[in-house]
Each structure stands twice: as structure tokens, then as C-alpha cells.
Coordinates of C-alpha atoms in Angstrom, one line a residue:
M1 CA 6.1 19.1 -9.2
L2 CA 2.8 19.3 -7.4
E3 CA 0.1 17.2 -9.0
V4 CA -2.6 17.6 -6.2
L5 CA -3.0 20.2 -3.5
K6 CA -5.3 19.7 -0.5
L7 CA -6.2 22.3 2.1
D8 CA -8.0 21.4 5.3
R9 CA -9.1 24.1 7.8
Y10 CA -6.8 26.6 6.3
R11 CA -8.0 30.2 6.2
G12 CA -11.3 30.3 4.3
F13 CA -11.2 26.7 3.3
E14 CA -12.7 24.0 5.5
S15 CA -11.8 21.4 3.0
Y16 CA -10.6 21.9 -0.6
Q17 CA -8.6 20.2 -3.3
L18 CA -7.0 21.0 -6.6
A19 CA -6.2 18.1 -8.9
D20 CA -4.5 17.5 -12.2
L21 CA -2.1 20.4 -11.7
A22 CA 0.1 21.2 -14.6
R23 CA 3.5 22.9 -15.0
V24 CA 1.7 26.2 -15.5
N25 CA -1.5 26.7 -13.6
L26 CA -3.8 29.8 -13.9
L27 CA -6.3 30.1 -11.0
V28 CA -9.5 31.9 -11.8
G29 CA -12.7 32.7 -9.9
K30 CA -14.7 35.5 -8.3
N31 CA -13.3 38.0 -5.8
N32 CA -12.8 36.4 -2.3
C33 CA -13.0 32.9 -3.6
G34 CA -9.6 31.9 -2.2
K35 CA -7.2 32.2 -5.2
T36 CA -4.5 34.1 -3.1
T37 CA -5.1 31.7 -0.2
I38 CA -4.1 28.8 -2.5
L39 CA -0.9 30.6 -3.5
E40 CA -0.1 31.2 0.2
A41 CA -0.9 27.6 1.1
I42 CA 1.6 26.5 -1.6
E43 CA 4.2 28.8 -0.2
L44 CA 3.8 27.6 3.3
L45 CA 3.6 23.9 2.4
V46 CA 6.6 23.9 0.0
S47 CA 8.7 26.0 2.4
G48 CA 8.1 23.4 5.1
G49 CA 6.3 25.9 7.4
H50 CA 8.8 28.7 7.3
V51 CA 7.7 31.5 9.6
S52 CA 8.4 34.1 7.0
A53 CA 5.7 32.7 4.8
L54 CA 3.2 33.5 7.6
R55 CA 4.7 36.9 8.0
D56 CA 4.8 37.8 4.3
S57 CA 1.2 36.6 3.9
A58 CA 0.0 38.9 6.7
V59 CA 1.8 41.9 5.2
R60 CA 0.5 41.3 1.7
R61 CA -3.1 41.1 3.1
G62 CA -2.7 44.2 5.2
E63 CA -3.4 42.2 8.4
I64 CA -0.3 44.0 9.7
D65 CA 1.9 46.8 8.6
E66 CA 5.4 45.7 7.7
D67 CA 6.9 48.5 9.9
D68 CA 4.9 47.3 12.9
I69 CA 5.9 43.6 12.8
L70 CA 8.6 43.8 15.4
S71 CA 6.3 45.5 18.0
H72 CA 2.9 43.9 17.2
G73 CA 3.8 40.6 15.7
V74 CA 1.8 38.4 13.2
E75 CA -1.7 37.3 14.3
V76 CA -2.1 33.6 13.7
S77 CA -5.9 33.4 14.1
H78 CA -6.4 34.2 10.4
V79 CA -4.5 31.2 9.3
F80 CA -7.1 28.8 10.9
Y81 CA -10.5 28.2 9.5
G82 CA -13.0 30.4 11.2
H83 CA -10.3 32.7 12.5
R84 CA -9.9 30.4 15.6
C85 CA -7.2 31.2 18.1
E86 CA -7.6 28.5 20.8
V87 CA -6.0 25.3 21.9
G88 CA -6.7 22.6 19.4
A89 CA -7.1 24.9 16.4
S90 CA -5.3 23.2 13.5
F91 CA -4.8 23.1 9.7
E92 CA -3.3 20.6 7.3
L93 CA -1.8 21.2 3.8
S94 CA -0.7 18.3 1.7
S95 CA 0.2 17.2 -1.8
S96 CA 0.7 14.1 -3.8
R97 CA 4.5 14.8 -3.8
N98 CA 4.7 13.3 -0.3
L99 CA 4.4 16.8 1.1
R100 CA 2.4 17.4 4.2
L101 CA 2.4 20.3 6.8
E102 CA 0.3 20.2 10.0
G103 CA -0.2 23.2 12.1
E104 CA -1.7 23.1 15.6
L105 CA -2.1 25.5 18.5
K106 CA -1.2 23.8 21.8
A107 CA -1.3 24.9 25.4
F108 CA 1.8 26.2 27.0
D109 CA 1.6 24.0 30.1
D110 CA -1.1 26.1 31.7
K111 CA 1.4 28.8 32.4
T112 CA 2.7 31.9 30.8
V113 CA 6.4 32.7 30.2
P114 CA 7.6 36.2 29.3
V115 CA 8.7 36.1 25.7
G116 CA 11.8 38.1 26.6
E117 CA 13.0 35.1 28.7
I118 CA 13.0 32.7 25.7
G119 CA 16.5 32.5 24.4
H120 CA 17.4 32.7 20.8
G121 CA 19.1 30.1 18.7
T122 CA 17.9 27.1 16.7
A123 CA 14.4 26.0 16.3
L124 CA 12.5 25.7 19.6
R125 CA 11.3 22.2 20.2
P126 CA 8.3 21.1 22.3
R127 CA 10.6 19.4 24.8
A128 CA 12.5 22.7 25.3
L129 CA 9.2 24.5 25.9
A130 CA 8.0 21.9 28.4
G131 CA 11.0 22.5 30.7
L132 CA 12.8 25.7 29.9
G133 CA 14.8 25.5 33.1
P134 CA 17.0 28.4 34.0
R135 CA 16.2 31.3 31.7
V136 CA 18.2 34.3 30.8
P137 CA 16.2 37.3 29.6
A138 CA 17.1 38.1 26.0
R139 CA 15.1 40.7 24.1
L140 CA 15.3 40.0 20.4
G141 CA 13.8 43.2 19.2
P142 CA 12.2 46.5 20.3
V143 CA 8.7 46.4 21.9
R144 CA 6.5 49.5 22.1
S145 CA 5.4 48.7 25.6
D146 CA 6.9 48.8 29.1
V147 CA 5.2 45.4 29.7
E148 CA 6.7 42.4 27.9
P149 CA 3.9 40.3 26.4
S150 CA 3.6 36.7 27.6
T151 CA 3.2 33.5 25.7
K152 CA -0.1 31.6 26.0
F153 CA 0.2 29.0 23.2
W154 CA 2.7 27.5 21.0
L155 CA 2.2 26.8 17.3
S156 CA 3.6 23.5 16.2
L157 CA 4.4 23.2 12.5
V158 CA 5.2 19.6 11.5
S159 CA 6.4 18.8 8.0
V160 CA 7.1 15.4 6.6
G161 CA 10.8 14.5 6.9
Q162 CA 11.7 17.7 8.7
P163 CA 12.2 18.6 12.4
P164 CA 9.2 20.4 13.9
I165 CA 9.1 24.2 14.1
V166 CA 7.7 25.5 17.3
L167 CA 6.7 29.2 17.6
P168 CA 5.6 30.8 20.9
I169 CA 2.2 32.6 20.6
T170 CA 1.5 35.6 22.8
E171 CA -1.7 36.1 24.9
N172 CA -3.2 38.2 22.1
G173 CA -2.5 35.5 19.5
T174 CA 0.5 36.8 17.7
I175 CA 3.9 35.5 16.6
L176 CA 6.5 38.2 17.4
D177 CA 8.8 38.6 14.4
R178 CA 11.7 38.3 16.8
F179 CA 11.2 34.6 16.5
G180 CA 11.8 34.6 12.8
G181 CA 15.2 33.1 13.5
H182 CA 13.8 30.0 15.3
T183 CA 13.8 27.9 12.2
P184 CA 16.7 25.7 10.9
S185 CA 18.9 27.6 8.5
N186 CA 18.3 25.2 5.6
R187 CA 14.6 25.8 5.7
S188 CA 14.8 29.0 3.6
P189 CA 11.4 30.0 2.1
G190 CA 13.1 30.8 -1.2
K191 CA 14.9 27.5 -1.5
E192 CA 11.9 25.7 -3.1
V193 CA 9.3 28.4 -3.6
R194 CA 9.2 32.1 -4.6
F195 CA 6.4 34.6 -4.4
V196 CA 6.8 37.4 -6.9
R197 CA 6.8 40.8 -5.4
F198 CA 6.2 43.9 -7.5
D199 CA 7.7 46.7 -5.4
P200 CA 11.0 48.1 -6.8
S201 CA 13.0 47.7 -3.6
S202 CA 12.4 43.9 -3.6
M203 CA 13.8 43.6 -7.1
V204 CA 17.3 44.8 -6.1
D205 CA 18.6 41.5 -4.9
A206 CA 17.0 39.7 -7.8
W207 CA 18.7 42.1 -10.2
N208 CA 22.1 41.5 -8.5
D209 CA 21.6 37.8 -8.9
V210 CA 20.8 38.3 -12.6
L211 CA 24.0 40.3 -13.0
T212 CA 26.1 37.8 -11.1
E213 CA 24.9 35.0 -13.4
G214 CA 25.1 37.0 -16.6
R215 CA 21.3 36.6 -17.3
E216 CA 20.4 40.3 -17.8
A217 CA 19.8 39.7 -21.6
A218 CA 17.0 37.3 -20.7
V219 CA 15.3 40.0 -18.6
V220 CA 15.7 42.6 -21.4
D221 CA 14.2 40.1 -23.9
A222 CA 11.2 39.7 -21.6
M223 CA 10.7 43.4 -21.4
R224 CA 10.5 43.6 -25.3
I225 CA 7.0 42.2 -25.0
L226 CA 5.9 45.8 -24.1
M227 CA 8.8 47.8 -25.5
P228 CA 10.4 46.2 -28.6
D229 CA 13.2 48.8 -28.8
I230 CA 14.4 48.4 -25.2
D231 CA 18.2 48.0 -25.1
S232 CA 19.1 47.8 -21.4
I233 CA 18.0 48.1 -17.8
H234 CA 19.9 49.8 -15.0
F235 CA 19.3 49.8 -11.3
L236 CA 20.8 53.0 -9.7
P237 CA 21.9 52.8 -6.1
G238 CA 20.2 55.3 -3.8
R239 CA 21.4 57.4 -0.9
Q240 CA 21.9 55.7 2.4
G241 CA 18.5 54.9 4.0
G242 CA 16.7 54.4 0.7
L243 CA 14.5 51.4 0.2
G244 CA 16.8 48.5 -0.5
G245 CA 19.5 51.0 -1.4
L246 CA 17.6 51.7 -4.6
S247 CA 17.2 55.2 -6.1
K248 CA 15.5 54.4 -9.5
I249 CA 15.3 51.9 -12.3
L250 CA 16.3 53.3 -15.7
V251 CA 15.4 51.9 -19.2
G252 CA 17.7 52.4 -22.2
H253 CA 16.5 52.4 -25.8
Q254 CA 18.2 51.7 -29.0
D255 CA 19.5 54.9 -30.6
A256 CA 18.3 56.9 -27.6
Q257 CA 20.6 59.3 -25.9
Q258 CA 18.8 59.4 -22.5
R259 CA 17.8 56.6 -20.3
L260 CA 14.4 57.2 -18.7
P261 CA 12.9 56.0 -15.4
I262 CA 10.8 52.8 -15.8
G263 CA 7.9 54.5 -13.9
S264 CA 7.5 56.8 -16.9
Y265 CA 6.1 53.9 -18.9
G266 CA 3.3 52.8 -16.5
D267 CA 2.8 50.1 -14.0
G268 CA 2.8 47.3 -16.6
M269 CA 6.5 47.8 -17.3
L270 CA 7.4 47.5 -13.7
R271 CA 5.2 44.3 -13.2
L272 CA 6.7 42.7 -16.3
L273 CA 10.2 43.5 -15.0
A274 CA 9.3 41.7 -11.7
I275 CA 8.0 38.7 -13.6
G276 CA 11.1 38.6 -15.9
L277 CA 13.4 38.8 -13.0
A278 CA 11.6 36.0 -11.2
L279 CA 11.7 33.8 -14.2
A280 CA 15.4 34.5 -14.8
N281 CA 16.3 33.7 -11.2
T282 CA 14.0 30.7 -10.6
K283 CA 15.0 27.1 -11.3
D284 CA 13.6 23.8 -9.9
R285 CA 11.1 25.7 -7.8
C286 CA 7.5 26.8 -7.5
L287 CA 6.8 30.3 -8.7
L288 CA 3.7 32.1 -7.4
I289 CA 2.4 35.2 -9.2
D290 CA -0.7 37.0 -7.9
E291 CA -2.7 39.0 -10.5
I292 CA -0.2 38.1 -13.2
D293 CA -1.8 40.4 -15.8
S294 CA -2.3 43.5 -13.8
G295 CA -1.3 46.6 -15.7
L296 CA -0.8 44.7 -19.0
H297 CA -2.8 45.3 -22.1
W298 CA -4.8 42.5 -23.6
T299 CA -2.8 42.6 -26.8
V300 CA 0.4 41.3 -25.1
M301 CA -1.2 38.4 -23.1
E302 CA -0.3 35.7 -25.6
D303 CA 3.3 36.9 -25.6
M304 CA 3.4 37.0 -21.8
W305 CA 2.2 33.5 -21.6
R306 CA 4.7 32.3 -24.2
L307 CA 7.4 33.8 -22.0
V308 CA 6.1 32.2 -18.8
V309 CA 5.4 28.7 -20.3
G310 CA 8.7 28.7 -22.1
A311 CA 10.7 29.7 -19.0
A312 CA 8.8 27.2 -16.9
Q313 CA 9.8 24.4 -19.2
S314 CA 13.4 25.3 -19.6
S315 CA 14.0 25.9 -15.9
N316 CA 11.9 23.1 -14.5
V317 CA 9.6 25.6 -12.7
Q318 CA 6.0 25.1 -11.7
V319 CA 4.0 28.3 -12.0
F320 CA 0.8 29.2 -10.1
A321 CA -0.8 32.5 -11.1
T322 CA -4.1 34.2 -10.5
T323 CA -6.3 36.5 -12.6
H324 CA -9.7 38.1 -12.8
S325 CA -9.4 38.9 -16.4
F326 CA -10.9 37.0 -19.4
D327 CA -8.3 38.7 -21.6
C328 CA -5.7 36.9 -19.6
V329 CA -7.5 33.5 -20.1
K330 CA -8.0 34.4 -23.8
G331 CA -4.3 35.1 -24.3
L332 CA -3.5 31.7 -22.8
G333 CA -6.1 30.1 -25.1
T334 CA -4.7 31.8 -28.1
L335 CA -1.3 30.5 -27.3
M336 CA -2.7 27.0 -27.0
R337 CA -4.2 27.3 -30.5
S338 CA -0.9 28.5 -32.0
R339 CA 1.2 26.1 -29.9
P340 CA -0.8 22.9 -29.3
D341 CA 2.4 21.1 -28.2
L342 CA 2.3 23.3 -25.0
A343 CA -1.2 22.2 -24.0
K344 CA -0.1 19.3 -21.8
H345 CA 1.9 21.8 -19.7
V346 CA -1.0 24.2 -19.0
A347 CA -4.2 24.1 -17.0
V348 CA -6.8 26.6 -15.7
Q349 CA -8.2 25.9 -12.2
K350 CA -11.6 27.4 -11.5
V351 CA -12.0 28.1 -7.8
H352 CA -15.4 28.3 -6.3
R353 CA -16.3 28.1 -2.6
S354 CA -19.6 26.2 -3.2
L355 CA -17.5 23.2 -4.3
N356 CA -14.9 21.2 -2.5
Q357 CA -12.7 20.9 -5.5
A358 CA -11.5 23.3 -8.2
V359 CA -12.7 22.6 -11.7
C360 CA -9.7 21.8 -13.9
V361 CA -9.7 23.0 -17.6
P362 CA -6.7 21.3 -19.3
G363 CA -4.7 23.1 -22.0
E364 CA -6.4 21.7 -25.0
D365 CA -9.9 22.7 -23.6
I366 CA -8.7 26.2 -22.9
A367 CA -8.3 26.9 -26.6
I368 CA -11.8 25.4 -27.3
A369 CA -13.4 27.5 -24.6
V370 CA -11.9 30.7 -26.0
E371 CA -12.9 29.9 -29.5
D372 CA -16.5 29.2 -28.4
D373 CA -16.5 32.2 -26.0
I374 CA -17.2 30.0 -23.0
E375 CA -16.8 31.7 -19.7
V376 CA -14.3 29.7 -17.6
R377 CA -13.7 32.2 -14.8

């Protein structure tokens, strides 16, 4: 479990730290203060620098459209403080759990090499880049141009106790998604960390895992926070070509003859389903939830936190979530009042760019802050 997190020269943080991290951590702060950046830093650090963490971050932020990744790649300049894309640009992420990830842009031996001539296989190493020798052109994906882009840098990602990951960077500063396979197979981003996604198509695999392990009852129980009479959940396969093979998600009710689409009940139901699926499928990992309370009414916040904290304890999961809502914080404080035994497992981290360290509000103080109507965001 992470106890401290340090970010140096990563995205909007020149130097920043979060200390006294708990099992469940709620990140609060103004817009554009870096809450989501912290979640992304955790994903990249814990995954050991997996390239998909960079790709997924760019897609979530709208820095690139998911459909255009193969042709346009992922721009790496945004990862570095000051949006630098030049030789020597670097960042470092580290934690007290002997985790450290260093990323640096290095020169490609003062020459360019067509990316189509870099073979596919295991992780590219610096030694391999320094002397490629005979090369066989091997296109790894479609490119919307008659001219193959050329590499200008390589991004070195070095994680403690792991072989380095080396990613060729094109002249315009992007990683082409065709190099997503250039990482060791045991460095899966989902092995140690999971970023909750709320689109229905991404829930299909999670639901299949739930069915395989026989844990669907736990997900249905989670959904009863919003719908006490819910009886079942059903994922219907779609026609060929549908997103993730999904047609719709149906919800069954006790004593009801017809199952209705989950979309009929509003965005909150869909988001709670995503959270419930993630909690049911996550064990011994970090779970990252951006805007955890979005779409949920203030009256269910205490129940939501009871679900999250309970699942985190039972499954040895460390949760990092963000919010802008005082109702979300209030719900957590209310839970701390009714369950003071949970206080040691919970913390609020207030993020502010004018400081070099987040302000930690431990669980027992969250309840006091809520009772005294103290603004902790």
C-alpha cells in the first residue's frame, strides 16, 4: 500500500508530495489543481511505466481521439512539466513502497530511423536502438499518410527492479500506438492498478469476470444503494460491430415482469454499476476513481462510502478517488461519525498548487470538519 507519493516534473507539478496516505483516499481541490494528474501518476507508477497508461491518460483528457491513436499516436510533451518535448526532458514518480519510475527523452544518436523499420517483439532496449543493424520494414498498423514518420527521440522509462521500457518518439513528439506491444507481457497495467471507466462497453469484460467468479450478487447488492428492489443485472450481447459486443444493460426488479434498460434510471445508476464491478473484480490492487460521486444524490453518499471502504478492507484494495462536491465529503464524514472504527482507514487529501504538499485530513478529523461545517475542499 502506498504511504507517500512524490511527483517531480510530471505534467502540471514541478514538485509535489502526498503523505500519510490511507487505504481509502479522497482527493479534493479546485478545478485544474491536479487531482486527475495524481491518479494518472499512480497508474503510471504502479504499472511500472506501461505504455497503455500514457495512452489511456491522453484519451481521457481529450488530447487525442481514441479512433485516431493508430494514425496520430500519443503526444508525450504533455507528460513533462512545462509541456517540454526536447532531449533531457524528464520526470520522476516515487513512493515509500520502494517504487520509483523515471522517464527521460533521449537523443536517437543524431539520426532518424523510419518507424516502419523498427521490428516488433519484446521491449526495445537502448542497446538495440543504438545499433539496429539490418532492419526489415514492418508496419505495425495503418498510417494516414504516404510518408512514414521518423523517430527523433526515444523515451526511456526505468522502474525499480524492472527492465527498462524504451519507446521510439516521432519527429512531432508522439508515441505511435503500434508500439503498445513493446513492453514485457508481465507488465500489464491492470495487474496492480485499475482505473475505473464508466462507459458501458468497457464494463463487458468486467461483468464476464464477475460471472466467471460467481460474484454477481455483490454487484447487485451495491446497486441497491440507489434501487432497493433491484433483483438482477443482465448484459445483452449486441450485433456484430457493436461496442465491445454490447447491446444494452438491463435491470430486473423484484415482482416486475419486464427488465428495463439501465439508462432509463439516469447516469447515477450506470456509474454506480461501474464502481460496483470494479470493487467486485479488484483485489490486492490500487483502484482509481475520478469524480466518484458524479450523478449520485447527496442522500446516498454515506452508503456509497460504506460500500467502498468495506470492499477496500475485505479485498486489500487501496482506493484513490476525486471529487468537487462537499456533499461527497460530508457523506464520508457522516460515515466516520457512525463508524469511528473505520477512521484509521480513510483520509482526505486537499490538493493546492500554491503548496508543495497536499494537506492531509485524517479520518477522525473529517467527521469533526463536517460537524463544524469546515470547508476542507
